[in-house]
mmCIF file of C-alpha atoms in Angstrom:
data_model
loop_
_atom_site.group_PDB
_atom_site.id
_atom_site.type_symbol
_atom_site.label_atom_id
_atom_site.label_comp_id
_atom_site.label_asym_id
_atom_site.label_seq_id
_atom_site.Cartn_x
_atom_site.Cartn_y
_atom_site.Cartn_z
ATOM 1 C CA MET A 1 -55.108 244.052 32.834
ATOM 2 C CA ALA A 2 -55.773 247.638 32.382
ATOM 3 C CA VAL A 3 -53.442 249.980 33.885
ATOM 4 C CA LYS A 4 -55.995 251.464 35.650
ATOM 5 C CA ASP A 5 -57.129 248.161 37.217
ATOM 6 C CA GLY A 6 -54.131 247.108 38.138
ATOM 7 C CA ILE A 7 -53.199 250.976 40.122
ATOM 8 C CA LYS A 8 -56.394 250.198 41.692
ATOM 9 C CA HIS A 9 -55.167 246.798 42.984
ATOM 10 C CA PHE A 10 -51.785 247.954 43.716
ATOM 11 C CA HIS A 11 -52.382 248.217 47.450
ATOM 12 C CA ARG A 12 -54.301 244.775 47.777
ATOM 13 C CA ARG A 13 -51.420 242.630 46.935
ATOM 14 C CA ARG A 14 -47.835 242.198 47.421
ATOM 15 C CA VAL A 15 -45.749 243.317 44.141
ATOM 16 C CA TYR A 16 -42.111 241.734 43.832
ATOM 17 C CA SER A 17 -38.839 243.726 42.931
ATOM 18 C CA LYS A 18 -38.771 240.965 40.319
ATOM 19 C CA CYS A 19 -40.412 241.922 36.702
ATOM 20 C CA LYS A 20 -44.357 240.283 35.935
ATOM 21 C CA TYR A 21 -43.026 239.757 32.083
ATOM 22 C CA GLY A 22 -40.624 236.331 32.534
ATOM 23 C CA CYS A 23 -39.656 235.933 28.992
ATOM 24 C CA ILE A 24 -35.828 237.894 29.199
ATOM 25 C CA CYS A 25 -33.726 237.025 26.006
ATOM 26 C CA SER A 26 -30.175 237.795 27.358
ATOM 27 C CA GLU A 27 -28.532 237.749 31.294
ATOM 28 C CA GLY A 28 -27.946 240.988 31.812
ATOM 29 C CA VAL A 29 -31.649 242.229 30.764
ATOM 30 C CA LYS A 30 -33.212 239.058 32.573
ATOM 31 C CA ASN A 31 -31.157 240.423 35.913
ATOM 32 C CA SER A 32 -32.459 244.128 34.801
ATOM 33 C CA CYS A 33 -35.456 244.190 37.630
ATOM 34 C CA ARG A 34 -33.940 242.970 40.557
ATOM 35 C CA ALA A 35 -30.584 245.681 40.012
ATOM 36 C CA PRO A 36 -30.400 247.568 43.163
ATOM 37 C CA MET A 37 -33.292 249.313 44.640
ATOM 38 C CA GLU A 38 -34.068 251.198 47.912
ATOM 39 C CA GLU A 39 -36.114 249.476 50.605
ATOM 40 C CA THR A 40 -38.842 251.415 51.290
ATOM 41 C CA ARG A 41 -42.513 251.628 50.347
ATOM 42 C CA SER A 42 -43.549 253.553 46.940
ATOM 43 C CA ARG A 43 -46.729 255.851 48.604
ATOM 44 C CA CYS A 44 -48.193 255.814 45.132
ATOM 45 C CA PRO A 45 -47.725 253.662 41.579
ATOM 46 C CA GLY A 46 -45.826 255.412 39.364
ATOM 47 C CA LEU A 47 -44.270 258.073 41.321
ATOM 48 C CA THR A 48 -40.688 257.034 41.867
ATOM 49 C CA GLY A 49 -37.435 258.514 41.569
ATOM 50 C CA LEU A 50 -34.634 256.997 39.157
ATOM 51 C CA ARG A 51 -30.976 256.079 40.960
ATOM 52 C CA ASN A 52 -28.502 258.547 39.013
ATOM 53 C CA LEU A 53 -25.564 256.736 37.834
ATOM 54 C CA GLY A 54 -23.264 259.103 37.201
ATOM 55 C CA ASN A 55 -24.240 262.356 34.840
ATOM 56 C CA THR A 56 -27.186 260.163 34.033
ATOM 57 C CA CYS A 57 -29.653 263.336 35.321
ATOM 58 C CA TYR A 58 -30.610 263.736 31.188
ATOM 59 C CA MET A 59 -31.680 260.150 30.996
ATOM 60 C CA ASN A 60 -33.788 259.942 34.183
ATOM 61 C CA ALA A 61 -35.489 262.940 33.119
ATOM 62 C CA ILE A 62 -36.567 261.366 29.684
ATOM 63 C CA LEU A 63 -36.710 258.315 31.179
ATOM 64 C CA GLN A 64 -39.578 260.239 33.706
ATOM 65 C CA CYS A 65 -41.360 261.933 30.834
ATOM 66 C CA LEU A 66 -42.227 258.533 28.834
ATOM 67 C CA CYS A 67 -43.466 256.160 31.673
ATOM 68 C CA SER A 68 -45.932 258.618 32.449
ATOM 69 C CA LEU A 69 -47.500 258.775 29.292
ATOM 70 C CA PRO A 70 -50.440 256.305 29.498
ATOM 71 C CA GLN A 71 -50.558 255.969 25.222
ATOM 72 C CA LEU A 72 -47.116 253.883 26.481
ATOM 73 C CA MET A 73 -47.743 252.484 29.920
ATOM 74 C CA GLU A 74 -50.858 250.385 28.616
ATOM 75 C CA TYR A 75 -48.583 248.970 25.638
ATOM 76 C CA PHE A 76 -45.714 247.711 27.668
ATOM 77 C CA LEU A 77 -47.484 247.136 31.199
ATOM 78 C CA SER A 78 -50.087 245.273 29.823
ATOM 79 C CA GLY A 79 -47.755 243.210 28.072
ATOM 80 C CA LYS A 80 -47.811 243.564 24.158
ATOM 81 C CA HIS A 81 -44.128 244.237 23.784
ATOM 82 C CA LYS A 82 -43.110 241.867 24.585
ATOM 83 C CA THR A 83 -45.212 239.712 21.364
ATOM 84 C CA ALA A 84 -43.735 242.624 19.009
ATOM 85 C CA GLN A 85 -40.557 242.676 20.130
ATOM 86 C CA ARG A 86 -37.962 241.497 17.409
ATOM 87 C CA LYS A 87 -35.773 238.883 18.463
ATOM 88 C CA GLU A 88 -32.696 239.994 17.535
ATOM 89 C CA ILE A 89 -32.536 243.684 18.893
ATOM 90 C CA GLY A 90 -35.760 243.166 21.377
ATOM 91 C CA GLN A 91 -33.519 244.000 24.610
ATOM 92 C CA SER A 92 -33.851 247.073 24.651
ATOM 93 C CA ALA A 93 -38.077 246.717 24.479
ATOM 94 C CA ILE A 94 -37.561 244.441 27.300
ATOM 95 C CA ALA A 95 -35.657 246.406 29.809
ATOM 96 C CA PHE A 96 -37.862 249.347 29.144
ATOM 97 C CA GLY A 97 -40.817 247.358 30.047
ATOM 98 C CA CYS A 98 -39.400 245.738 32.913
ATOM 99 C CA LEU A 99 -38.177 249.106 34.154
ATOM 100 C CA MET A 100 -42.214 250.995 34.151
ATOM 101 C CA SER A 101 -43.130 247.921 35.475
ATOM 102 C CA ASN A 102 -40.776 248.343 38.495
ATOM 103 C CA MET A 103 -41.284 251.883 38.325
ATOM 104 C CA TRP A 104 -45.606 251.273 38.555
ATOM 105 C CA PHE A 105 -45.409 248.511 40.002
ATOM 106 C CA GLY A 106 -43.168 247.469 41.976
ATOM 107 C CA GLU A 107 -42.487 248.273 45.475
ATOM 108 C CA PHE A 108 -39.992 250.745 45.819
ATOM 109 C CA ASP A 109 -39.061 254.381 46.177
ATOM 110 C CA THR A 110 -36.423 254.715 43.581
ATOM 111 C CA VAL A 111 -35.415 251.780 41.126
ATOM 112 C CA SER A 112 -32.217 251.459 39.201
ATOM 113 C CA PRO A 113 -32.323 252.094 35.519
ATOM 114 C CA GLU A 114 -28.783 250.346 35.027
ATOM 115 C CA VAL A 115 -29.599 247.482 33.539
ATOM 116 C CA PHE A 116 -31.881 249.716 30.811
ATOM 117 C CA HIS A 117 -28.675 252.667 30.013
ATOM 118 C CA SER A 118 -26.131 249.325 29.972
ATOM 119 C CA VAL A 119 -28.171 248.290 26.834
ATOM 120 C CA LEU A 120 -29.050 251.439 25.047
ATOM 121 C CA GLU A 121 -24.921 252.045 25.465
ATOM 122 C CA ARG A 122 -23.895 249.005 23.439
ATOM 123 C CA ARG A 123 -25.932 250.765 20.873
ATOM 124 C CA TYR A 124 -24.574 254.457 21.730
ATOM 125 C CA PRO A 125 -21.639 254.268 23.244
ATOM 126 C CA ALA A 126 -21.388 258.235 23.725
ATOM 127 C CA PHE A 127 -23.708 257.240 26.524
ATOM 128 C CA ARG A 128 -21.725 256.652 28.351
ATOM 129 C CA ARG A 129 -22.438 257.526 32.459
ATOM 130 C CA ALA A 130 -19.695 259.900 32.842
ATOM 131 C CA THR A 131 -20.337 262.020 30.735
ATOM 132 C CA GLN A 132 -23.591 264.762 30.135
ATOM 133 C CA GLN A 133 -25.569 264.598 27.776
ATOM 134 C CA ASP A 134 -28.144 266.259 25.901
ATOM 135 C CA ALA A 135 -31.677 265.098 27.059
ATOM 136 C CA GLN A 136 -33.308 265.823 23.358
ATOM 137 C CA GLU A 137 -30.271 263.241 21.390
ATOM 138 C CA PHE A 138 -31.140 260.409 24.510
ATOM 139 C CA LEU A 139 -34.719 260.754 23.525
ATOM 140 C CA ILE A 140 -34.579 260.130 19.583
ATOM 141 C CA CYS A 141 -32.277 257.470 20.087
ATOM 142 C CA VAL A 142 -34.059 256.401 22.787
ATOM 143 C CA LEU A 143 -37.557 256.005 20.427
ATOM 144 C CA ASN A 144 -35.330 255.306 17.123
ATOM 145 C CA GLU A 145 -34.186 251.560 19.606
ATOM 146 C CA LEU A 146 -37.690 251.040 21.010
ATOM 147 C CA HIS A 147 -38.826 251.482 17.210
ATOM 148 C CA GLU A 148 -36.204 249.308 15.997
ATOM 149 C CA ALA A 149 -37.334 246.563 18.055
ATOM 150 C CA LEU A 150 -40.988 247.036 18.017
ATOM 151 C CA LYS A 151 -41.466 247.734 14.289
ATOM 152 C CA SER A 152 -43.319 245.672 11.869
ATOM 153 C CA SER A 153 -43.876 245.835 7.692
ATOM 154 C CA GLU A 154 -47.020 247.307 6.495
ATOM 155 C CA ARG A 155 -48.349 247.817 2.978
ATOM 156 C CA ARG A 156 -50.479 250.143 1.833
ATOM 157 C CA CYS A 157 -51.900 250.903 -1.632
ATOM 158 C CA ILE A 158 -50.451 254.006 -3.056
ATOM 159 C CA THR A 159 -52.698 256.309 -5.616
ATOM 160 C CA ASP A 160 -50.717 259.631 -7.909
ATOM 161 C CA ALA A 161 -52.392 260.698 -10.753
ATOM 162 C CA LYS A 162 -49.509 258.575 -12.470
ATOM 163 C CA ALA A 163 -49.784 255.273 -11.048
ATOM 164 C CA SER A 164 -50.693 253.032 -8.441
ATOM 165 C CA ARG A 165 -48.297 251.341 -6.537
ATOM 166 C CA GLU A 166 -47.757 249.395 -2.678
ATOM 167 C CA SER A 167 -45.022 251.029 -0.627
ATOM 168 C CA VAL A 168 -43.695 248.911 2.556
ATOM 169 C CA SER A 169 -43.773 251.300 5.413
ATOM 170 C CA GLU A 170 -42.386 250.089 8.845
ATOM 171 C CA THR A 171 -44.824 250.365 12.055
ATOM 172 C CA SER A 172 -44.269 250.570 15.796
ATOM 173 C CA ILE A 173 -45.265 251.649 18.651
ATOM 174 C CA ILE A 174 -43.574 254.737 18.749
ATOM 175 C CA THR A 175 -45.030 255.703 14.783
ATOM 176 C CA GLN A 176 -48.530 255.180 16.246
ATOM 177 C CA LEU A 177 -47.818 257.591 18.835
ATOM 178 C CA PHE A 178 -44.894 260.281 17.926
ATOM 179 C CA GLU A 179 -44.312 259.937 14.353
ATOM 180 C CA GLY A 180 -45.967 263.177 12.380
ATOM 181 C CA GLN A 181 -45.090 264.699 8.843
ATOM 182 C CA LEU A 182 -44.471 267.884 7.509
ATOM 183 C CA SER A 183 -44.394 268.325 3.865
ATOM 184 C CA TYR A 184 -42.003 271.584 2.950
ATOM 185 C CA GLU A 185 -43.360 273.793 -0.421
ATOM 186 C CA ILE A 186 -40.441 275.037 -2.331
ATOM 187 C CA THR A 187 -40.768 277.058 -5.120
ATOM 188 C CA CYS A 188 -38.093 278.240 -7.621
ATOM 189 C CA LEU A 189 -38.302 282.109 -7.200
ATOM 190 C CA GLU A 190 -36.559 282.195 -10.595
ATOM 191 C CA CYS A 191 -39.344 279.961 -12.599
ATOM 192 C CA LYS A 192 -42.017 279.734 -10.154
ATOM 193 C CA THR A 193 -42.058 276.301 -10.368
ATOM 194 C CA THR A 194 -43.122 274.343 -6.805
ATOM 195 C CA THR A 195 -42.274 271.256 -5.990
ATOM 196 C CA GLU A 196 -43.552 268.928 -2.113
ATOM 197 C CA ARG A 197 -40.907 267.425 -0.255
ATOM 198 C CA PRO A 198 -42.478 265.738 2.498
ATOM 199 C CA GLU A 199 -40.617 264.858 6.441
ATOM 200 C CA SER A 200 -41.654 262.862 9.276
ATOM 201 C CA PHE A 201 -41.374 263.587 12.352
ATOM 202 C CA THR A 202 -40.645 261.916 15.911
ATOM 203 C CA VAL A 203 -38.929 265.383 17.591
ATOM 204 C CA LEU A 204 -40.370 268.811 16.123
ATOM 205 C CA SER A 205 -37.051 270.990 16.920
ATOM 206 C CA LEU A 206 -38.680 275.188 17.352
ATOM 207 C CA PRO A 207 -36.416 277.964 16.945
ATOM 208 C CA VAL A 208 -36.381 280.178 20.019
ATOM 209 C CA PRO A 209 -37.256 284.114 18.625
ATOM 210 C CA SER A 210 -36.958 286.573 21.536
ATOM 211 C CA LYS A 211 -33.603 286.496 24.271
ATOM 212 C CA SER A 212 -35.765 287.595 26.728
ATOM 213 C CA VAL A 213 -39.757 286.286 26.343
ATOM 214 C CA CYS A 214 -41.812 285.117 23.966
ATOM 215 C CA SER A 215 -44.847 281.953 23.546
ATOM 216 C CA LEU A 216 -44.617 278.906 22.533
ATOM 217 C CA GLY A 217 -47.100 280.106 19.466
ATOM 218 C CA ASP A 218 -44.386 282.433 19.267
ATOM 219 C CA CYS A 219 -41.326 279.520 18.629
ATOM 220 C CA LEU A 220 -44.057 277.524 16.473
ATOM 221 C CA LYS A 221 -44.658 280.926 13.934
ATOM 222 C CA CYS A 222 -40.982 280.765 13.688
ATOM 223 C CA PHE A 223 -40.836 277.461 12.329
ATOM 224 C CA PHE A 224 -43.720 277.114 10.384
ATOM 225 C CA GLN A 225 -42.612 281.172 8.345
ATOM 226 C CA GLN A 226 -41.841 281.432 4.897
ATOM 227 C CA ASP A 227 -38.230 281.398 4.806
ATOM 228 C CA THR A 228 -36.263 282.276 1.680
ATOM 229 C CA LEU A 229 -33.385 279.717 0.661
ATOM 230 C CA THR A 230 -30.673 282.416 -0.533
ATOM 231 C CA TRP A 231 -26.687 281.976 -1.265
ATOM 232 C CA ASN A 232 -25.455 279.040 0.387
ATOM 233 C CA ASN A 233 -29.036 277.913 0.661
ATOM 234 C CA GLN A 234 -30.224 278.084 -2.667
ATOM 235 C CA ILE A 235 -31.444 274.834 -4.234
ATOM 236 C CA HIS A 236 -30.867 273.121 -7.472
ATOM 237 C CA CYS A 237 -34.303 273.840 -9.399
ATOM 238 C CA SER A 238 -35.138 270.779 -12.195
ATOM 239 C CA TRP A 239 -36.667 273.319 -14.314
ATOM 240 C CA CYS A 240 -34.126 275.794 -14.512
ATOM 241 C CA GLY A 241 -31.624 273.595 -14.322
ATOM 242 C CA THR A 242 -29.449 275.289 -12.139
ATOM 243 C CA LYS A 243 -28.694 277.026 -8.579
ATOM 244 C CA GLN A 244 -31.876 279.188 -7.398
ATOM 245 C CA ASP A 245 -33.164 281.388 -4.645
ATOM 246 C CA ALA A 246 -36.219 280.008 -3.798
ATOM 247 C CA VAL A 247 -38.941 280.173 -1.141
ATOM 248 C CA VAL A 248 -39.372 277.255 1.321
ATOM 249 C CA LYS A 249 -42.888 276.969 3.734
ATOM 250 C CA ALA A 250 -43.106 274.216 6.320
ATOM 251 C CA THR A 251 -47.107 272.482 6.618
ATOM 252 C CA LEU A 252 -48.310 269.861 9.391
ATOM 253 C CA THR A 253 -49.864 267.465 7.580
ATOM 254 C CA LYS A 254 -50.331 264.609 9.912
ATOM 255 C CA ALA A 255 -49.924 265.945 13.840
ATOM 256 C CA PRO A 256 -48.735 262.810 15.998
ATOM 257 C CA GLN A 257 -51.073 261.665 19.210
ATOM 258 C CA ILE A 258 -47.884 262.544 20.868
ATOM 259 C CA ILE A 259 -45.967 265.795 20.188
ATOM 260 C CA ILE A 260 -43.192 266.641 21.066
ATOM 261 C CA PHE A 261 -41.248 270.372 21.315
ATOM 262 C CA HIS A 262 -37.979 270.672 21.571
ATOM 263 C CA LEU A 263 -36.745 274.337 22.140
ATOM 264 C CA LYS A 264 -33.906 274.953 20.792
ATOM 265 C CA ARG A 265 -31.474 276.816 23.590
ATOM 266 C CA PHE A 266 -28.253 275.915 22.436
ATOM 267 C CA GLU A 267 -27.034 278.173 19.800
ATOM 268 C CA TRP A 268 -22.861 278.570 18.480
ATOM 269 C CA GLN A 269 -21.967 282.129 19.392
ATOM 270 C CA ASP A 270 -18.484 282.801 18.717
ATOM 271 C CA LYS A 271 -17.483 279.437 17.457
ATOM 272 C CA HIS A 272 -18.507 278.320 21.015
ATOM 273 C CA LYS A 273 -22.038 276.787 21.609
ATOM 274 C CA GLY A 274 -24.368 278.761 24.372
ATOM 275 C CA LYS A 275 -26.890 278.445 26.010
ATOM 276 C CA LEU A 276 -30.520 280.824 25.654
ATOM 277 C CA SER A 277 -32.379 282.055 28.218
ATOM 278 C CA THR A 278 -35.559 282.924 26.961
ATOM 279 C CA THR A 279 -38.353 282.692 28.972
ATOM 280 C CA ILE A 280 -40.576 280.833 26.766
ATOM 281 C CA CYS A 281 -44.324 280.244 27.570
ATOM 282 C CA TYR A 282 -46.369 277.182 26.809
ATOM 283 C CA PRO A 283 -49.677 276.173 27.492
ATOM 284 C CA LEU A 284 -50.779 273.088 29.795
ATOM 285 C CA SER A 285 -54.143 272.769 28.030
ATOM 286 C CA ASN A 286 -55.758 274.338 24.578
ATOM 287 C CA LEU A 287 -52.740 274.376 22.477
ATOM 288 C CA ASP A 288 -54.443 274.702 19.263
ATOM 289 C CA LEU A 289 -52.218 273.132 16.260
ATOM 290 C CA SER A 290 -54.541 273.669 13.424
ATOM 291 C CA PRO A 291 -53.522 277.000 11.586
ATOM 292 C CA TYR A 292 -50.397 275.078 11.008
ATOM 293 C CA MET A 293 -52.137 272.158 9.028
ATOM 294 C CA ALA A 294 -53.217 271.681 5.672
ATOM 295 C CA ARG A 295 -56.607 271.756 6.873
ATOM 296 C CA PRO A 296 -57.277 274.625 9.305
ATOM 297 C CA GLY A 297 -60.149 274.575 11.905
ATOM 298 C CA ARG A 298 -59.533 270.513 12.445
ATOM 299 C CA ARG A 299 -61.199 270.511 16.816
ATOM 300 C CA ASP A 300 -59.024 267.025 16.689
ATOM 301 C CA ALA A 301 -55.902 269.388 16.032
ATOM 302 C CA GLU A 302 -55.860 270.710 20.051
ATOM 303 C CA TYR A 303 -53.241 269.486 22.918
ATOM 304 C CA ARG A 304 -52.709 269.382 26.129
ATOM 305 C CA LEU A 305 -49.069 269.498 28.251
ATOM 306 C CA CYS A 306 -48.463 266.081 29.783
ATOM 307 C CA ALA A 307 -44.621 266.568 30.471
ATOM 308 C CA VAL A 308 -41.888 268.439 30.495
ATOM 309 C CA VAL A 309 -38.445 268.469 31.011
ATOM 310 C CA ASN A 310 -35.985 270.860 32.103
ATOM 311 C CA HIS A 311 -32.239 272.183 31.655
ATOM 312 C CA SER A 312 -31.001 274.727 34.293
ATOM 313 C CA GLY A 313 -27.346 275.826 34.336
ATOM 314 C CA PHE A 314 -24.976 275.672 31.482
ATOM 315 C CA LEU A 315 -24.039 274.179 28.809
ATOM 316 C CA ASP A 316 -21.338 271.174 30.260
ATOM 317 C CA ASP A 317 -22.534 271.946 34.044
ATOM 318 C CA GLY A 318 -26.287 271.625 33.616
ATOM 319 C CA HIS A 319 -29.089 269.393 35.434
ATOM 320 C CA TYR A 320 -32.291 267.784 34.249
ATOM 321 C CA THR A 321 -35.376 267.791 35.878
ATOM 322 C CA ALA A 322 -38.407 266.459 35.043
ATOM 323 C CA PHE A 323 -42.457 267.493 35.123
ATOM 324 C CA CYS A 324 -44.614 265.011 35.128
ATOM 325 C CA GLU A 325 -48.557 264.580 35.265
ATOM 326 C CA HIS A 326 -49.577 261.514 36.460
ATOM 327 C CA SER A 327 -52.189 259.641 34.632
ATOM 328 C CA VAL A 328 -54.716 258.692 37.664
ATOM 329 C CA THR A 329 -54.592 261.274 40.146
ATOM 330 C CA LYS A 330 -53.775 264.488 37.508
ATOM 331 C CA SER A 331 -51.598 266.266 40.257
ATOM 332 C CA TRP A 332 -48.384 267.072 38.602
ATOM 333 C CA TYR A 333 -44.780 266.024 40.189
ATOM 334 C CA ARG A 334 -40.716 266.502 40.027
ATOM 335 C CA PHE A 335 -38.818 264.266 39.237
ATOM 336 C CA ASP A 336 -34.914 264.914 40.584
ATOM 337 C CA ASP A 337 -33.102 261.814 39.999
ATOM 338 C CA ASP A 338 -34.349 260.122 43.498
ATOM 339 C CA HIS A 339 -36.597 262.674 44.873
ATOM 340 C CA VAL A 340 -40.041 263.339 43.966
ATOM 341 C CA THR A 341 -42.151 265.963 44.972
ATOM 342 C CA GLU A 342 -45.982 267.249 44.336
ATOM 343 C CA ILE A 343 -45.982 270.433 42.688
ATOM 344 C CA PRO A 344 -49.301 272.971 42.059
ATOM 345 C CA ASP A 345 -50.239 273.301 37.944
ATOM 346 C CA SER A 346 -48.865 277.008 38.706
ATOM 347 C CA LEU A 347 -45.459 275.908 38.774
ATOM 348 C CA VAL A 348 -45.822 273.450 35.646
ATOM 349 C CA GLN A 349 -44.652 276.579 33.887
ATOM 350 C CA SER A 350 -40.844 276.976 33.463
ATOM 351 C CA ASP A 351 -38.821 279.166 32.941
ATOM 352 C CA THR A 352 -36.118 276.216 32.632
ATOM 353 C CA ALA A 353 -38.082 273.702 29.590
ATOM 354 C CA TYR A 354 -36.177 272.546 26.798
ATOM 355 C CA LEU A 355 -38.807 269.671 25.358
ATOM 356 C CA LEU A 356 -42.737 270.266 25.690
ATOM 357 C CA PHE A 357 -45.095 266.768 25.196
ATOM 358 C CA TYR A 358 -48.360 267.546 24.515
ATOM 359 C CA THR A 359 -50.766 264.534 23.905
ATOM 360 C CA CYS A 360 -53.837 265.631 21.827
ATOM 361 C CA GLN A 361 -57.316 266.606 23.831
ATOM 362 C CA GLY A 362 -59.806 264.614 21.449
ATOM 363 C CA LEU A 363 -60.050 261.609 19.215
ATOM 364 C CA PRO A 364 -56.535 260.431 17.680
ATOM 365 C CA CYS A 365 -55.084 263.218 15.224
ATOM 366 C CA THR A 366 -55.342 260.650 11.788
ATOM 367 C CA HIS A 367 -55.476 262.673 9.134
#
């Protein structure tokens, strides 16, 4: 059933708190859909708060953003993850799908993410609920865990100047939606030899070039500008046989369907990690990434904002919230743990933005 069809019929049928996906491989995950929830009818599908389990606002903000992405919703709510999951480590995918189902097709204003948190905590002990954690680190772990649970091998023929060879790559809904690729062009300043180093990413960490105010475009220009590697950052040049100064420049060779920007607000200051309170202006639509691509001017390199993770306060006692665009109504909502509030578009631009989720406006960005 398509997501929109399911939402259309939401008020015509009774949806129980038990997850509609029946094949659960462990008792703990099986009971995830029966975790304690507040017995209040949700006003609209997808506008469901998440209970704070004790310093888990970082998790709730990330889960709200991921569960608001239409492409990911279609995949999990249609049950495709059930056939793709790897049995030995599929609990995370089942728990995530069950949580998303409760958030979109359940009958409560607030649900508990306790079982998904417990499954992830077993794999990543750092995310114990009693401690404050970084939302960006949690996001990377979630994406990695879902990829590992859902990945399949894919053989591709690679042709280069020397030979044709076959390589095996691992693909999943996570790589299909979130994985992009950079190419670093490194030129030795002594012999002028240039080498290219490809690098895949799911979250792009951008420097913040100003202490007061800047734009997302400024952050992107800073990331993609040419940099000089010297002193302790010298490269070992295979042609020269020694360490040499070099220049390096990054290019975006593959833009993902959903690109996530991590704004590097936390930095070391006098042996202590501090936070940059820089106001960063970012567009809600028509973000053009073509200037940073190997082939500039592509029309399918334009993106629109679909979710934001905000961090207010300081490093040790801060609080995370999320802004998400509803995939059906196209209205924006603020998610603060179990509180959900509609906000005007004008408030989506926030000076506390920490993670930005953009989706490709045109055709899927395959290059």
